[in-house]
Tab-separated table of C-alpha atoms in Angstrom:
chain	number	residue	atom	x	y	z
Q	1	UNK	CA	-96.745	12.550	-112.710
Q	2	UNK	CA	-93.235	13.044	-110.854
Q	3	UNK	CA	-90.354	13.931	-113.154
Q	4	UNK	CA	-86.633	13.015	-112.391
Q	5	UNK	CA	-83.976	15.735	-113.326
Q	6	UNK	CA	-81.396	13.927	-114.918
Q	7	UNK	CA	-78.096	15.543	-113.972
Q	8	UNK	CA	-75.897	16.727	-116.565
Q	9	UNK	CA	-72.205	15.339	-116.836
Q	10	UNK	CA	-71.201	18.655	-116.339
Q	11	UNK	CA	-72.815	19.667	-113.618
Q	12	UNK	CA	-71.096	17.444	-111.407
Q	13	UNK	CA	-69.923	19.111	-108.019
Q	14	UNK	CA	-66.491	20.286	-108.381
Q	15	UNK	CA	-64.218	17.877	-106.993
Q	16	UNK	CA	-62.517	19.303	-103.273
Q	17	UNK	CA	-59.087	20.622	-104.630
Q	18	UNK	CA	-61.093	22.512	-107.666
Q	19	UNK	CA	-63.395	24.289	-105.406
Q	20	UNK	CA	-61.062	27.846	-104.573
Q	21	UNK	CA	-63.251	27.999	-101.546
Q	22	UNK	CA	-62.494	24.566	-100.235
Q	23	UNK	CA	-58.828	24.362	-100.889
Q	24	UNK	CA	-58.698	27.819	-99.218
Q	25	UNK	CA	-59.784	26.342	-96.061
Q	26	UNK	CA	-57.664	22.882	-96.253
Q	27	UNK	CA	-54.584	25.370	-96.986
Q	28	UNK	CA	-55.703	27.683	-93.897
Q	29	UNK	CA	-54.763	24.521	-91.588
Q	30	UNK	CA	-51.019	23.744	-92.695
Q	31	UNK	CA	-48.708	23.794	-90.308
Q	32	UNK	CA	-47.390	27.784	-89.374
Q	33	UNK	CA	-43.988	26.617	-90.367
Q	34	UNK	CA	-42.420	29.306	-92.217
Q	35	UNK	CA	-41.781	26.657	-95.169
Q	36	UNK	CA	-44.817	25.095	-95.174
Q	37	UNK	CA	-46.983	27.667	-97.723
Q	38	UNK	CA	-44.009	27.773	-99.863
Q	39	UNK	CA	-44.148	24.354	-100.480
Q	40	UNK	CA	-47.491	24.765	-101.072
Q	41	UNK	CA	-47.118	27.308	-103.550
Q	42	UNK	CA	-44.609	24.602	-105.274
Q	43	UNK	CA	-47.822	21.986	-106.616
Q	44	UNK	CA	-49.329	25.012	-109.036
Q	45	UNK	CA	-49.504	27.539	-110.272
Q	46	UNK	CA	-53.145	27.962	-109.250
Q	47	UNK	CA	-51.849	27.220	-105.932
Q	48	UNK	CA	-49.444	29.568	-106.183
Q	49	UNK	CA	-51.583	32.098	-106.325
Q	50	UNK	CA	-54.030	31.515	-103.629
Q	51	UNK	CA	-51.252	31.793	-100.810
Q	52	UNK	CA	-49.745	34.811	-102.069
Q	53	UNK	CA	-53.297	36.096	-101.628
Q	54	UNK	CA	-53.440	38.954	-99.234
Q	55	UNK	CA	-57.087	37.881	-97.979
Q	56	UNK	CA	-55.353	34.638	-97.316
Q	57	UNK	CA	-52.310	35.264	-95.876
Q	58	UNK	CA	-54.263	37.375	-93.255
Q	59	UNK	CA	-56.503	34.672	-92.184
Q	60	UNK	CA	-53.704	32.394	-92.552
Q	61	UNK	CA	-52.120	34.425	-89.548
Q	62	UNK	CA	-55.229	35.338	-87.725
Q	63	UNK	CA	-55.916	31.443	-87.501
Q	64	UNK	CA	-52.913	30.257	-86.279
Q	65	UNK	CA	-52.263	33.129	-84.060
Q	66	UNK	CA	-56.106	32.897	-82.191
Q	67	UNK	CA	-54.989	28.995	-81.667
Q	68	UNK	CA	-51.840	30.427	-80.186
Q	69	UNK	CA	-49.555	27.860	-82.261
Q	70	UNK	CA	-47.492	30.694	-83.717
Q	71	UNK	CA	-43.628	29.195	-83.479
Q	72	UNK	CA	-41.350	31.334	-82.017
Q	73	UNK	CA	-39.359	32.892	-84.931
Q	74	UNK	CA	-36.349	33.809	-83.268
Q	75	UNK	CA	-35.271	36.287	-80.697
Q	76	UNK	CA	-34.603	39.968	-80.339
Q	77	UNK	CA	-31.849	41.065	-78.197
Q	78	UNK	CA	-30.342	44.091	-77.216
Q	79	UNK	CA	-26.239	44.134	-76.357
Q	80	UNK	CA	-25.223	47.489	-75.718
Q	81	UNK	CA	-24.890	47.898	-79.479
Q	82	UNK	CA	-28.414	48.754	-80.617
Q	83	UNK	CA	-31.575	45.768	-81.141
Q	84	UNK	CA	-30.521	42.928	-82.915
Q	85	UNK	CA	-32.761	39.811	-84.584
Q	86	UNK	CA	-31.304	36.096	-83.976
Q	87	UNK	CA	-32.794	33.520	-86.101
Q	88	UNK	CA	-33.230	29.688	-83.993
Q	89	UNK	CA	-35.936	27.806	-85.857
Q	90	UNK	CA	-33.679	24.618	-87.632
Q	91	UNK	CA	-33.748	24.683	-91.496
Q	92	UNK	CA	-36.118	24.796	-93.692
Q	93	UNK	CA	-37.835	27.014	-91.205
Q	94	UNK	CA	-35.012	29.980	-90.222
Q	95	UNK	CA	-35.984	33.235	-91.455
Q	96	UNK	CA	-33.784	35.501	-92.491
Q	97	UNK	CA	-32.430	38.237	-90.104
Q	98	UNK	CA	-32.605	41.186	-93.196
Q	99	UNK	CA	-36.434	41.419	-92.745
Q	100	UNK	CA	-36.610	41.574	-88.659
Q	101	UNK	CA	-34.230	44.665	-88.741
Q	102	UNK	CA	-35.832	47.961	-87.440
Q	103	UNK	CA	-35.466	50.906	-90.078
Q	104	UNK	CA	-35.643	54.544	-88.252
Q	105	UNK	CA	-34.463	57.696	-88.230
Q	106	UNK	CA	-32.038	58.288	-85.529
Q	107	UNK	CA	-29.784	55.711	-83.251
Q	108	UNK	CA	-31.025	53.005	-81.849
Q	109	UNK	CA	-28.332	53.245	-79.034
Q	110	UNK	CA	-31.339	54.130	-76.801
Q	111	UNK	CA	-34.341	52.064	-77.561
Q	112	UNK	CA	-34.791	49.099	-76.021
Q	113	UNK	CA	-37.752	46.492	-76.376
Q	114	UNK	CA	-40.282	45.742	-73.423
Q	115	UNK	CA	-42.515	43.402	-75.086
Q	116	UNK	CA	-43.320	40.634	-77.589
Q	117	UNK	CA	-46.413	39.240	-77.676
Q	118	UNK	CA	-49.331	38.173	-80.776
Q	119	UNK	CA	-46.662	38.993	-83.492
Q	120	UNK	CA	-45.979	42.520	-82.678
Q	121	UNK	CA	-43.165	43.952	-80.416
Q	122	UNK	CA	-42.826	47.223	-78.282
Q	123	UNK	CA	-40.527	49.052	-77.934
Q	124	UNK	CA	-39.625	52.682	-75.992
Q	125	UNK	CA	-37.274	55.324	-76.469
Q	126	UNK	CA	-37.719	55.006	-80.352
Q	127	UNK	CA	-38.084	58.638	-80.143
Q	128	UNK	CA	-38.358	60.882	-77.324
Q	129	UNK	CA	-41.068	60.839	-75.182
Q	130	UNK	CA	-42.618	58.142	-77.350
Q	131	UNK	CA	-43.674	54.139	-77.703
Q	132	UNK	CA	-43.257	52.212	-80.792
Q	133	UNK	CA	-45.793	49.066	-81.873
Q	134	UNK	CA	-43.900	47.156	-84.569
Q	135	UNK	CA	-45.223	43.780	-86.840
Q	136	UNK	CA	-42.076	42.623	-87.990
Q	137	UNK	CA	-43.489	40.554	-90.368
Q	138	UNK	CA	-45.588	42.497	-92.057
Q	139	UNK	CA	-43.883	45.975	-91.339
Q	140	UNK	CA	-46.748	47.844	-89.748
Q	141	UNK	CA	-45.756	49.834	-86.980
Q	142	UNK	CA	-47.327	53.333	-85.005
Q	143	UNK	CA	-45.192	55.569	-83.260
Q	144	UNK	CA	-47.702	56.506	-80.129
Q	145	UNK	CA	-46.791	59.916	-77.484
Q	146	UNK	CA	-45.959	58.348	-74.011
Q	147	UNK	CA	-48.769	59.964	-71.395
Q	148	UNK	CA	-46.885	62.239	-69.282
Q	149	UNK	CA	-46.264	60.352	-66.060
Q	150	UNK	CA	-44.291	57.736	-67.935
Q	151	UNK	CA	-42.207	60.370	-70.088
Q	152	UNK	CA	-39.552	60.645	-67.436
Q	153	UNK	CA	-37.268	58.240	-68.716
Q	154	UNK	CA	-35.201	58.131	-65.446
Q	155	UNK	CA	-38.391	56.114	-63.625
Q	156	UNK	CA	-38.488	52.370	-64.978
Q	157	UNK	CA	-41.857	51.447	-66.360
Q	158	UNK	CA	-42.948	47.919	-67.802
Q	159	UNK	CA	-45.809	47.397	-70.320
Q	160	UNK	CA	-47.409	44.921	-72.491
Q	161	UNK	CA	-48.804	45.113	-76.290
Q	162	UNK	CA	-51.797	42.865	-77.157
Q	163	UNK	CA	-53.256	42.507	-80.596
Q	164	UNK	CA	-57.113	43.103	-80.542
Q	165	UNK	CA	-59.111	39.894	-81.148
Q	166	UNK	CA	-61.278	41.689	-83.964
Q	167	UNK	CA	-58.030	41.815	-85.955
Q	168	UNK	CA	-59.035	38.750	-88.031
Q	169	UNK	CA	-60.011	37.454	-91.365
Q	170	UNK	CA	-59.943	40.684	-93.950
Q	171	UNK	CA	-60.345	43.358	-91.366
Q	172	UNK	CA	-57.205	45.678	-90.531
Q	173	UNK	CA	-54.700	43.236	-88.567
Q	174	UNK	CA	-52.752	46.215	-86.940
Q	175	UNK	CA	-55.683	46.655	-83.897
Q	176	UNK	CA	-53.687	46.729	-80.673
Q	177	UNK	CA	-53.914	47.806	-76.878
Q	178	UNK	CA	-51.118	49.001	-75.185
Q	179	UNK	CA	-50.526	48.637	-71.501
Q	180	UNK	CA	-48.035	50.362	-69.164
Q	181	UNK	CA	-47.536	49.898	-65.841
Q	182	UNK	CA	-45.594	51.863	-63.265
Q	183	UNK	CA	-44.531	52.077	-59.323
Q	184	UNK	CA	-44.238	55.310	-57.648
Q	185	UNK	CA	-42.098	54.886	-54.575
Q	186	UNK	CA	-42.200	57.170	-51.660
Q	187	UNK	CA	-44.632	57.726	-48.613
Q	188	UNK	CA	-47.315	58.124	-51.232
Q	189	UNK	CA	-46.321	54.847	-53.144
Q	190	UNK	CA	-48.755	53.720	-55.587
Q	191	UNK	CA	-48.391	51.306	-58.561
Q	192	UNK	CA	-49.689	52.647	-61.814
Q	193	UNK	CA	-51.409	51.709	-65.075
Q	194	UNK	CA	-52.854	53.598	-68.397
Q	195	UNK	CA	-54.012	51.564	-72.053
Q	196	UNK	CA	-53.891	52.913	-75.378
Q	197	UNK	CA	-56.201	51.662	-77.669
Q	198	UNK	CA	-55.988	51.813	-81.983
Q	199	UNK	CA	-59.673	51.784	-82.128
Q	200	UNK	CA	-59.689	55.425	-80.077
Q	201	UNK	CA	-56.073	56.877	-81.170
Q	202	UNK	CA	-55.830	57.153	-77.403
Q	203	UNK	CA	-54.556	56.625	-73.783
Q	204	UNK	CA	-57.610	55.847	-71.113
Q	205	UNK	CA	-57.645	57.342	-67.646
Q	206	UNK	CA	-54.810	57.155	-65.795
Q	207	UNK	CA	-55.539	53.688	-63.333
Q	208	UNK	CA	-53.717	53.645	-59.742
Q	209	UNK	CA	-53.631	51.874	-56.716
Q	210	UNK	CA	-52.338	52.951	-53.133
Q	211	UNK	CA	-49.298	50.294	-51.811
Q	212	UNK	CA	-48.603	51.655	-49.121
Q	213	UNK	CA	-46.869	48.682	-47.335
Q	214	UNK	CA	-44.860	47.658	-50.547
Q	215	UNK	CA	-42.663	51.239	-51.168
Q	216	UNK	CA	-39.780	49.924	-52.010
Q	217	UNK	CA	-40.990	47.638	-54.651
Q	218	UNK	CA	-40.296	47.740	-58.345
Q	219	UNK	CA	-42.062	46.318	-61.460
Q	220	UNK	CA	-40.528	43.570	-63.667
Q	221	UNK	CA	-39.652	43.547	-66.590
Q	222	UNK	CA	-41.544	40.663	-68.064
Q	223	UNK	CA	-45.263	40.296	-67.892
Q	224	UNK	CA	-47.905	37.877	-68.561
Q	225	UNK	CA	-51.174	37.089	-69.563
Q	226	UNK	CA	-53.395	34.483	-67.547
Q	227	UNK	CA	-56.821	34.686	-68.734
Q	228	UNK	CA	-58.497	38.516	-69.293
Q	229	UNK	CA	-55.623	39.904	-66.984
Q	230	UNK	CA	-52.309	40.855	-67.103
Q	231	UNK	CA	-49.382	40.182	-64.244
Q	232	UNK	CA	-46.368	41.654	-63.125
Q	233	UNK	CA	-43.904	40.501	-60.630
Q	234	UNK	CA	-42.987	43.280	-57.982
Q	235	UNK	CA	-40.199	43.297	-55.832
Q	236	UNK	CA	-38.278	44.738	-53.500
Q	237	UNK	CA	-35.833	45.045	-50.311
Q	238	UNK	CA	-38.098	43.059	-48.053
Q	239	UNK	CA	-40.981	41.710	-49.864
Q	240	UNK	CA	-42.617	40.804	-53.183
Q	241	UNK	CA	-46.153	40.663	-54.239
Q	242	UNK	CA	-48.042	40.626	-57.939
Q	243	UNK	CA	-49.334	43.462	-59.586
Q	244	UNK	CA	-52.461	42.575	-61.249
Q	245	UNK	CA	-54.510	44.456	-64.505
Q	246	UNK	CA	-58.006	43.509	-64.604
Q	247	UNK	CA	-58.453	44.119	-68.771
Q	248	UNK	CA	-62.465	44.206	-68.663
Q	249	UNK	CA	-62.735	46.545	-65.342
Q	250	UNK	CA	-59.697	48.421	-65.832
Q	251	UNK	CA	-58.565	48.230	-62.325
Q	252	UNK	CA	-55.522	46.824	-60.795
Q	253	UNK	CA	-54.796	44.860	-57.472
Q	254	UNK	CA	-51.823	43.912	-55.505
Q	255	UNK	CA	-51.333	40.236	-54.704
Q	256	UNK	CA	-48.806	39.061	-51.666
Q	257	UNK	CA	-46.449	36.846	-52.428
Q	258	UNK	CA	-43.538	35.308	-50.593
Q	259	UNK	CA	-41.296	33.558	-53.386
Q	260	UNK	CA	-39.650	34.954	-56.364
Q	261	UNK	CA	-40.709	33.543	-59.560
Q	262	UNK	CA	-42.461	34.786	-62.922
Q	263	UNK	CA	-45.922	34.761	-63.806
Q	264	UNK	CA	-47.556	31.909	-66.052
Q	265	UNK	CA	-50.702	30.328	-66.917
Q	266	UNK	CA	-51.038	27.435	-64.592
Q	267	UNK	CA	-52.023	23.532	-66.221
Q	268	UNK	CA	-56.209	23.835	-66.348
Q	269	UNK	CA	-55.843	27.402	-66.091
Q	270	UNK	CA	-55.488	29.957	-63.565
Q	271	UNK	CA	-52.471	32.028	-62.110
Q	272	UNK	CA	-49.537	30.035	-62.142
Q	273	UNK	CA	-45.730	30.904	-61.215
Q	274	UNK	CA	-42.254	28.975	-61.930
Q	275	UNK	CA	-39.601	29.699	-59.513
Q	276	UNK	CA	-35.985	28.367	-60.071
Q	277	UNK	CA	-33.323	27.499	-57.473
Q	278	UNK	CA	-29.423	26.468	-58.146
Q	279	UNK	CA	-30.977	23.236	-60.710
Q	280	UNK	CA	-34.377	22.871	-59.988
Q	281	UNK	CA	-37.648	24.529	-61.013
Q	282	UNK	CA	-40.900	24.539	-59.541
Q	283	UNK	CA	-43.951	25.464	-60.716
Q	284	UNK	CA	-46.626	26.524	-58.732
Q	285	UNK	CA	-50.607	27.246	-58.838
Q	286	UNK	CA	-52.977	29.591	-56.587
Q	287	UNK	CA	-56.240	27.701	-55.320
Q	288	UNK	CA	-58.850	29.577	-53.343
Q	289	UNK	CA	-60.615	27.820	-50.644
Q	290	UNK	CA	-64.056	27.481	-49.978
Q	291	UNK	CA	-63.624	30.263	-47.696
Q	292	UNK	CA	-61.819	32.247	-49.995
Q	293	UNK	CA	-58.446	32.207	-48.798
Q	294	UNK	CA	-55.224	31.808	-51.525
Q	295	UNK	CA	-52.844	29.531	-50.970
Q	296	UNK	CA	-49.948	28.673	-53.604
Q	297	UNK	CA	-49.845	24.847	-53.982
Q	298	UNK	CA	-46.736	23.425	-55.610
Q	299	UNK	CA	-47.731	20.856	-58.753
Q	300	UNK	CA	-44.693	20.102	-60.594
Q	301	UNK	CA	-40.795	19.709	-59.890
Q	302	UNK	CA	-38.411	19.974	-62.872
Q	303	UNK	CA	-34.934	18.765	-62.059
Q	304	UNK	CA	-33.121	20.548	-64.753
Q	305	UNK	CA	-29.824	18.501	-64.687
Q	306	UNK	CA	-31.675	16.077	-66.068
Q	307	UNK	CA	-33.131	18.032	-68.661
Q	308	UNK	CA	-29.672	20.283	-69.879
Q	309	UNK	CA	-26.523	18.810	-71.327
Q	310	UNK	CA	-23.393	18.506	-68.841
Q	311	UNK	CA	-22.937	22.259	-68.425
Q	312	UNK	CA	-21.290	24.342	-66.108
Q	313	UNK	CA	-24.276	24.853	-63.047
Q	314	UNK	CA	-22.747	29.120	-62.983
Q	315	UNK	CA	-25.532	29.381	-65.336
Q	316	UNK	CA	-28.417	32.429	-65.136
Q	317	UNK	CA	-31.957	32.658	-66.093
Q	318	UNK	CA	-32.702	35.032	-68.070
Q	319	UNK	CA	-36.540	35.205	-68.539
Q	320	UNK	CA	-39.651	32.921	-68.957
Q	321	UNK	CA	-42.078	33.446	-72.303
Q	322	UNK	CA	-45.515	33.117	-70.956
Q	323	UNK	CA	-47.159	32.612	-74.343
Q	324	UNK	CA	-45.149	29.127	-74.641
Q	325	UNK	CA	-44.886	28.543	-71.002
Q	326	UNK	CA	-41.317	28.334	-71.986
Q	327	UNK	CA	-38.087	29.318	-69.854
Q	328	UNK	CA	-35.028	30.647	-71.197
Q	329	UNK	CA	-31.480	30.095	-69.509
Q	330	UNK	CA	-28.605	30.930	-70.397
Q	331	UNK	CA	-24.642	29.203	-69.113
Q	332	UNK	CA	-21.644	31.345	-68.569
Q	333	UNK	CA	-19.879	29.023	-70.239
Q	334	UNK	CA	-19.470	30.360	-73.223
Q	335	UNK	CA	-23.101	32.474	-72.877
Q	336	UNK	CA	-25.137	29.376	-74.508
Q	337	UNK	CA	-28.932	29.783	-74.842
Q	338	UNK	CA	-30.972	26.736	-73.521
Q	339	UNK	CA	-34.894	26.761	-73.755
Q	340	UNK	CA	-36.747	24.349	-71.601
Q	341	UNK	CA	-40.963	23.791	-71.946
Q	342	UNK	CA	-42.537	23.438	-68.824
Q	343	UNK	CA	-45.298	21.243	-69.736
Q	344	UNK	CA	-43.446	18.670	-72.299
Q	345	UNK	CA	-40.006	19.091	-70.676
Q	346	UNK	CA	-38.075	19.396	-73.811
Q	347	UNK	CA	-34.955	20.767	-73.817
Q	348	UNK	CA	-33.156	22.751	-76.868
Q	349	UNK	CA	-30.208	24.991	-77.524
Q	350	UNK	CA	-30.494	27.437	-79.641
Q	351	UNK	CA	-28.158	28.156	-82.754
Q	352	UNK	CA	-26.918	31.339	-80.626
Q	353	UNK	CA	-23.934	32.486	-78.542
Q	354	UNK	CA	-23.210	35.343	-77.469
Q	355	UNK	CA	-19.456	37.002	-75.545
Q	356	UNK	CA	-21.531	38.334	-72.518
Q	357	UNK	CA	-25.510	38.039	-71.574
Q	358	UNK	CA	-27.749	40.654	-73.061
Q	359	UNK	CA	-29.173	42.915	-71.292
Q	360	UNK	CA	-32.843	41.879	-73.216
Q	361	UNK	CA	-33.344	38.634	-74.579
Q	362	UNK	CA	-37.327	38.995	-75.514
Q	363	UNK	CA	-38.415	35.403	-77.911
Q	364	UNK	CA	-40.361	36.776	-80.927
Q	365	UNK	CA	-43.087	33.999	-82.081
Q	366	UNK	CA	-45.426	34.898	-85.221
Q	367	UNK	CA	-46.456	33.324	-88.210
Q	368	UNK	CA	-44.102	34.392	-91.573
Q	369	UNK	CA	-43.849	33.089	-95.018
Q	370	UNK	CA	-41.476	34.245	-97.106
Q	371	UNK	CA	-43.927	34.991	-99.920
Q	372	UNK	CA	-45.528	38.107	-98.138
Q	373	UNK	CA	-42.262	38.937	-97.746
Q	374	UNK	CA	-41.323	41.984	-96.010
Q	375	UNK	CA	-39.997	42.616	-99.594
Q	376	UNK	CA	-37.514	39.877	-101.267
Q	377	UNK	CA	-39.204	38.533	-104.286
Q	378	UNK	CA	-37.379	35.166	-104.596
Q	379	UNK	CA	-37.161	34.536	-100.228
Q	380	UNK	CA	-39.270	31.795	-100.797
Q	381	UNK	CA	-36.568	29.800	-102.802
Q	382	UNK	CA	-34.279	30.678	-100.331
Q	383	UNK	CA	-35.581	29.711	-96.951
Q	384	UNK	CA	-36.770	26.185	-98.697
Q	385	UNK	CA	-32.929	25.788	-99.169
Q	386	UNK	CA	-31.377	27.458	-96.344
């Protein structure tokens, strides 16, 4: 004899928007708008409290930022004065400067910043002889003893900070590497690399190649990620070539190259590289042959003029953000800011002028909501009607 279970009115499945779980994940997949989990928190109060969640705001952030669709915040600049934070997402979206302004001991006369990247910013000269990591957002930040080849302040050095992909979901976010790169001039040039890791508390073995037919070059300033390595222009009196971090083998590698540009991610992958000349940029990609040999194949032209208002063409470029593929020029002309995407060609100026360039102009992209808040109890109010 087969009996049928009749179900019990009230032990119905829980419609989607009752079930915590469920709604968790539909609310994981708004937009990373700064306004867009305030909003959210607007419906209920049951709502309310599930994005003010800690658990939840850290996988809201791990999601969006392992998707890389993190929207560039704003941008961190350094005048002569000290490090300053300029807001440049359009209402309801700015931020608020307050939050984004470094609190130390000491000036800040000194310290400059030499990377943004995954929501956390680097900066040197904090103290002496040391590096600071910083998360704006949520304040975290580790003050980490340069190794002592790069403590001579005098020698330029470049580096790049990379959050650790295991910093997701309810795990510690603040997991970071730390890379700095070098070039030691002279009859004995070499170019030079060490990483710090949070997982250790410590620098690696120092990493170093020979160049000896590139001693005058130096390292830029910007670098870039393409893949599981990192990039640096080099340059020089006579010649250029890219300096090249392997991430998995540790080992670096000096590429020729006979243009000026700075490193991207090419379209369908790969090592890419933008050059720009009087109003015109090109963008280029390396192919390898079937018998190995490099070549740098130009894919795309991008008349800017077309692209910019009527400006004055004594204009400079200031830097390219590899994480957005995004370049960033800016006009004598009163020192206006332009941004122009590579891959969608859209143009914008940014809310932001300035008497005389900055000497760093580094774009800051992360996801923030005001609720988390870096401390202001009723920000949430305020950046829905800023």
């Amino acid at each position: 004899m087969t009996f049928c279970r009749r179900r019990h009115p009230n032990s119905s499945p829980a419609a989607p928007l009752e079930d915590d779980d469920l709604l968790a994940e539909i609310l994981l997949r708004l937009p990373p708008q700064p306004s867009s989990l305030p909003r959210a928190s607007l419906t209920c109060r049951r709502w309310r409290l599930l994005v003010r969640d800690p658990r939840f705001l850290r996988r809201f952030r791990a999601h969006h930022r392992s998707r890389g669709t993190a929207p560039v915040l704003g941008f961190f600049t350094d005048e002569g004065i000290g490090i300053s934070f300029h807001p440049t997402l359009d209402p309801p979206n700015r931020v608020p400067p307050e939050p984004f302004r470094l609190q130390i001991t000491g000036s800040l006369l000194n310290c400059r910043i030499v990377c943004c990247r995954d929501g956390l910013a680097l900066l040197v000269n904090v103290h002496p002889g040391k590096v600071l990591v910083w998360d704006p957002v949520t304040g975290d930040r580790r003050s980490l003893l340069l190794p002592q080849v790069f403590r001579n302040m005098d020698k330029f050095y470049s580096g790049m900070v990379l959050r650790s992909a295991a910093a997701v979901g309810d795990v510690d976010p603040f997991q970071f590497q730390v890379v700095l790169v070098r070039c030691i001039k002279g009859p004995h040039a070499r170019a030079i690399a060490c990483v710090y890791s949070s997982d250790t508390r410590a620098w690696g073995d120092l990493v170093q190649i020979s160049t000896p037919l590139l001693r005058t070059l130096s390292v830029a300033r910007s670098g870039a990620l393409v893949g599981r390595s990192l990039y640096w222009s080099l340059y020089g009196n006579s010649s250029n070539a890219i300096l090249e971090f392997d991430l998995d083998r540790q080992n670096l590698a000096v590429i020729p190259l006979h243009m000026e540009g700075w490193i991207m991610s090419a379209e369908g992958g790969g090592l890419g590289l933008v050059s720009v000349s009087g109003q015109r940029a090109q963008l280029w990609k390396r192919e390898t042959d079937s018998d190995s040999v490099a070549t740098w194949c130009l894919t795309k032209t991008i008349h800017l003029n077309n692209l910019l208002p009527t400006i004055s063409w004594d204009r400079l470029v200031i830097d390219f953000m590899d994480e957005s593929n995004t370049l960033i020029m800016g006009t004598l002309d009163g020192i206006g800011i332009f941004t122009v995407h590579t891959e969608s060609m859209q143009c914008k100026q940014l809310p932001v002028e300035f008497k005389i360039l900055p000497r760093v102009f580094k774009p800051f992209a992360s996801v923030y909501t005001a609720e988390i808040g870096v401390g202001a109890e009723h920000a949430g109010a305020e950046l829905l009607h800023n």
